[in-house]
C-alpha positions as MATLAB code, in Angstrom:
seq = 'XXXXXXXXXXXXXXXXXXXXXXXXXXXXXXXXXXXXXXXXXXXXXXXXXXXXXXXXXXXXXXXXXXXXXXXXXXXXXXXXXXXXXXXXXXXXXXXXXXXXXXXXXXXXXXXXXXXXXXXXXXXXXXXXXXXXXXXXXXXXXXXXXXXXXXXXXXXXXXXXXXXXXXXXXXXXXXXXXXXXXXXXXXXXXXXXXXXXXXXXXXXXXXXXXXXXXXXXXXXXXXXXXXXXXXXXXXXXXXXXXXXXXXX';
ca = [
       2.756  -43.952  -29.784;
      -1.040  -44.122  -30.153;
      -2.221  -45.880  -33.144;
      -4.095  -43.320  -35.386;
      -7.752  -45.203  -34.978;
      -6.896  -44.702  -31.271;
      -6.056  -40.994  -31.491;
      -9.262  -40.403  -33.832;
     -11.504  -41.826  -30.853;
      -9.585  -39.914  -28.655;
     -10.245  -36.382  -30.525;
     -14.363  -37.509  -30.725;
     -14.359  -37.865  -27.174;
     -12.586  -34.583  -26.334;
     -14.675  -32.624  -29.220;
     -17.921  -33.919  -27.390;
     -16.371  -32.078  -24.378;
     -16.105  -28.838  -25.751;
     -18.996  -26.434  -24.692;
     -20.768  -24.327  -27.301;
     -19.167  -20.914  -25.741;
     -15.554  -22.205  -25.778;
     -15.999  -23.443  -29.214;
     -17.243  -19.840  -30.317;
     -14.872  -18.362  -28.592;
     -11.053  -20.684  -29.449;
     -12.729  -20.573  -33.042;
     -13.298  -16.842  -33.309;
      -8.982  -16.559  -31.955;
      -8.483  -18.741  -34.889;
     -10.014  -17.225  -37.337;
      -8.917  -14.011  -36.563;
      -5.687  -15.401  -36.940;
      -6.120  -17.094  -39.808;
      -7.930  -13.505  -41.606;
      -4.214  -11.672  -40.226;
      -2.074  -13.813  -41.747;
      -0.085  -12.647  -44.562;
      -0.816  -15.646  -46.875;
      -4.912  -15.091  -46.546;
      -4.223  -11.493  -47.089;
      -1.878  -11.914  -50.406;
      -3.611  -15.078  -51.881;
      -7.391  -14.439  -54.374;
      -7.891  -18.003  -54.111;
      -9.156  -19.828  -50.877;
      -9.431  -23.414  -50.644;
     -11.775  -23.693  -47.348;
     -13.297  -26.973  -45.966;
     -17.044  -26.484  -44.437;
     -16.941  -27.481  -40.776;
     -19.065  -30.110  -38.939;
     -18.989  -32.292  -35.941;
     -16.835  -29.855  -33.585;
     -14.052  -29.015  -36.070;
     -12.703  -25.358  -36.216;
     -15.466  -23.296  -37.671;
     -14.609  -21.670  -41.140;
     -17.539  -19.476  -41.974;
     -16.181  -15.944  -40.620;
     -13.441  -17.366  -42.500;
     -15.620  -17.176  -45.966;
     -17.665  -14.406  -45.460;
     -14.426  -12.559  -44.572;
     -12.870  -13.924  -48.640;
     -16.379  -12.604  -49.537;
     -15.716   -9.376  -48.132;
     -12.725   -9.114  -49.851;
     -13.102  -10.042  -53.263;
     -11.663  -13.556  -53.171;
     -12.243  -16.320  -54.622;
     -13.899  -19.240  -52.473;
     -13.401  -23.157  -53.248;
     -15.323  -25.774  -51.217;
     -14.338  -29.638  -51.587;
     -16.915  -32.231  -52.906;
     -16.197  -35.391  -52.604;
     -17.313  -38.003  -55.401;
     -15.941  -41.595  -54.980;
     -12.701  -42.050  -53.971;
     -11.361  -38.643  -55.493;
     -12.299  -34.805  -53.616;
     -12.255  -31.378  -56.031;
     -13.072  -27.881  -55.144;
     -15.659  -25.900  -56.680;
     -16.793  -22.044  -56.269;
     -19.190  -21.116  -53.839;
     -20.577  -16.925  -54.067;
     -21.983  -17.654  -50.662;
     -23.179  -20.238  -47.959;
     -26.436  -20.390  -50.183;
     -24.239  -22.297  -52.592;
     -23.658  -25.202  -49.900;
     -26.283  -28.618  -49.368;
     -25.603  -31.725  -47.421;
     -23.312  -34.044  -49.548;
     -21.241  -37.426  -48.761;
     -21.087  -37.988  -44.831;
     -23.177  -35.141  -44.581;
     -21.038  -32.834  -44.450;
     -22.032  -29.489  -46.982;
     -20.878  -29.522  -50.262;
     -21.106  -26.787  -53.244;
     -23.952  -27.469  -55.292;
     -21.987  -25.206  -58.327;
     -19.633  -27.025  -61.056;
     -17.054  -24.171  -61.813;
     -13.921  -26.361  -60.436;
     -10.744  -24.653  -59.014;
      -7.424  -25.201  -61.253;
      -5.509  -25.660  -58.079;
      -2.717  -23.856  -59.703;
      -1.962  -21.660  -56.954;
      -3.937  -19.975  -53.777;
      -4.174  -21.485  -49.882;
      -5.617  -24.150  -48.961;
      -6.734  -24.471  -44.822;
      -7.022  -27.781  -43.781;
      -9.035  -29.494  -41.400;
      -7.499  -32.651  -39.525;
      -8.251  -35.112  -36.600;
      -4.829  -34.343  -34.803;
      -1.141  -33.129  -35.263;
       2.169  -33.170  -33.611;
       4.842  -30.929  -32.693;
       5.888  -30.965  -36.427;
       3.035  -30.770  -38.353;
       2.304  -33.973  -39.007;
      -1.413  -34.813  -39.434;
      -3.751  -37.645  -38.857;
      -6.979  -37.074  -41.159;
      -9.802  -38.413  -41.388;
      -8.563  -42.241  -43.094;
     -10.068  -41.274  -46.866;
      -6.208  -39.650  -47.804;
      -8.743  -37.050  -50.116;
      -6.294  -34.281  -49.057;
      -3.242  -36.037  -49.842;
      -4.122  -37.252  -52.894;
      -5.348  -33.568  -54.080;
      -2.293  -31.731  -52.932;
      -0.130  -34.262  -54.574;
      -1.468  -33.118  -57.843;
      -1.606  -29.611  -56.868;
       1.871  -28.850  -54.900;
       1.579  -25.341  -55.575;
      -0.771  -24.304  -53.116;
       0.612  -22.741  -49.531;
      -0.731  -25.117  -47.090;
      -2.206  -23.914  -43.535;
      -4.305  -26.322  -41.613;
      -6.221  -25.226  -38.107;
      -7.089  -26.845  -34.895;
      -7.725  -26.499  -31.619;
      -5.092  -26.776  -28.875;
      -6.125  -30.527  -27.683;
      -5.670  -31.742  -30.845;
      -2.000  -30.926  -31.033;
      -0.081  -34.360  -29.879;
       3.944  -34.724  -29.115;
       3.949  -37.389  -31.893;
       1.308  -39.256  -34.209;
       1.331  -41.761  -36.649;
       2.798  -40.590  -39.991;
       3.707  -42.137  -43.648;
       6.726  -40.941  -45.852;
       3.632  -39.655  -48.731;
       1.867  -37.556  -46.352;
       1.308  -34.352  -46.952;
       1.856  -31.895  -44.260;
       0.372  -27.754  -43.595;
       3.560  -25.396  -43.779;
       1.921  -24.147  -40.717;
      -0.277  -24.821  -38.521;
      -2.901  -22.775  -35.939;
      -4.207  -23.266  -33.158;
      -6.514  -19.993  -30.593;
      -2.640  -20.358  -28.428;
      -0.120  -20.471  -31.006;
       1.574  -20.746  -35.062;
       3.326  -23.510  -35.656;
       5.607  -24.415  -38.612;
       6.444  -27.242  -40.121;
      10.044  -27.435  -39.427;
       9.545  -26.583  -35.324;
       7.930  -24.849  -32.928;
       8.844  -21.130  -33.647;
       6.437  -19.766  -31.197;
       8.654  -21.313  -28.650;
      12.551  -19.984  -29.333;
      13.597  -18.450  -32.617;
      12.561  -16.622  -35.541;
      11.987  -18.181  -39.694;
      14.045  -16.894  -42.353;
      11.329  -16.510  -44.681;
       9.962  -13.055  -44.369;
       6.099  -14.002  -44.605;
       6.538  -16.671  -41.829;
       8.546  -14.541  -39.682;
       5.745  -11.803  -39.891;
       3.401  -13.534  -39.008;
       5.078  -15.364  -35.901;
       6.430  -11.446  -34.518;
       2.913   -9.942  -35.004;
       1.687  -12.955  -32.712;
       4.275  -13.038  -30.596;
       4.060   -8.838  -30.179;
      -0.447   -9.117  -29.849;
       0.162  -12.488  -27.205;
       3.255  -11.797  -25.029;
       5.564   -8.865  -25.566;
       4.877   -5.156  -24.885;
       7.443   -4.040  -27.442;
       9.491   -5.126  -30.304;
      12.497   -3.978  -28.079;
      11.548   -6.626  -25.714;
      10.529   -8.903  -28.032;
      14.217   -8.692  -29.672;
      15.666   -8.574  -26.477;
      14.038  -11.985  -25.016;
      15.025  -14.102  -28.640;
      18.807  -12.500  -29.003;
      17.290  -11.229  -32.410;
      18.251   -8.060  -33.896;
      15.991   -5.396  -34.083;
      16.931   -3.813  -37.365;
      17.176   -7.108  -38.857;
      13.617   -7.731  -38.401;
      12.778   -4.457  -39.671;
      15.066   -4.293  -42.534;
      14.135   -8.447  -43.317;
       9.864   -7.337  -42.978;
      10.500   -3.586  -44.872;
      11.381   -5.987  -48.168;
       7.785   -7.702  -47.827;
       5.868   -3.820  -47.503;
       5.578   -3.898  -44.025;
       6.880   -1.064  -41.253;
       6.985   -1.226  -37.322;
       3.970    0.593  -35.760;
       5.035    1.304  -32.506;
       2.029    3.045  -30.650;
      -0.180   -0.075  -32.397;
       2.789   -2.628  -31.185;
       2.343   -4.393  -35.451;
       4.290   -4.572  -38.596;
       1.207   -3.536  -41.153;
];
């Protein structure tokens, strides 16, 4: 297994790669994903990193929150320790430590509850995550364990294995413009999760990327269809059939 300084020199090299047009385009997939997904639809409070050198871009991301009424937390790091604070729009944001923009506000999230998207140099096939080295999002989701955790990235940064400690922190899920990942395995692949929000979220993708139907869709997995229904109907949300999504 790579060493993790070895996999973050690998990532800079393939991020230098990356053309603007594919980067527009694998970040708009992922944000539109991100915007679908049940948890950015159900939570007021957004905990959003600003991206820079070639990460996953997170400003349709905001201005979407905007749009909607939410709340919108930005980290700023100071020292060794990284807090959000509320931005009301990108006019809120200046260059802060490694030059990356920072909110220029002081009204500090509570961390109490909301979702926070993370950024991240590269994950594996479980979610594990190799950040950065400065363990700021470790350390703040340590304190603040009741925040749903999503983290995005593009496909190349997704590894079979990397380097992980027994105190890191991982996203419940993770997406990349191909796929939804969880945590526990790779549900995009075979099966379905138990818990309702997750399993939305993988059948909408699975019904908008490969199947035609929910009858096929059921028929490929060995899942039941009224089981689905009956599982996502608890949640608020019915089969459209002519628009192929649970809304």
């Amino acid at each position: 297994m790579e060493s993790k300084g070895e996999i973050r020199r690998k990532i800079r090299q393939e991020r230098a790669k990356i053309e603007e047009r594919r980067w527009i385009r694998d970040t708009e997939e992922i944000a539109s994903a991100v915007i679908r997904h049940p948890w950015f639809k159900r939570e007021r409070n957004l905990y959003l990193y600003v991206d820079c050198r070639g990460e996953v871009g997170t400003r349709r991301i905001m201005e979407e929150a905007f749009h909607r009424g939410k709340n919108v937390w930005v980290p700023r790091v100071t020292g060794d320790s990284m807090h959000f604070y509320r931005i009301y729009g990108m006019h809120d944001l200046r260059p802060g430590t490694y030059g990356i923009p920072e909110p220029t506000g002081t009204e500090a999230a509570d961390g109490r509850q909301g979702l926070m998207v993370m950024p991240g140099v590269a994950f594996d096939e479980k979610c594990h995550r190799v950040g950065y080295g400065g363990g700021f999002y470790d350390r703040y989701l340590e304190r603040y364990r009741n925040l749903r955790r999503m983290a995005v990235a593009f496909e190349f940064q997704v590894m079979t294995a990397v380097p992980h400690e027994e105190y890191d922190i991982c996203p419940e899920i993770l997406i990349t413009e191909k796929r939804i990942r969880e945590a526990e395995g790779d549900h995009m692949q075979a099966g379905l999760p138990k818990d309702p929000v997750m399993m939305l979220s993988v059948v909408n993708t699975k019904l908008r990327d490969f199947y035609g139907s929910l009858d096929e869709l059921c028929e490929d997995m060995g899942v039941g269809r009224e089981e689905i229904i009956c599982k996502l109907k608890e949640i608020g949300y019915e089969y459209d059939a002519k628009g192929r999504q649970f809304v």
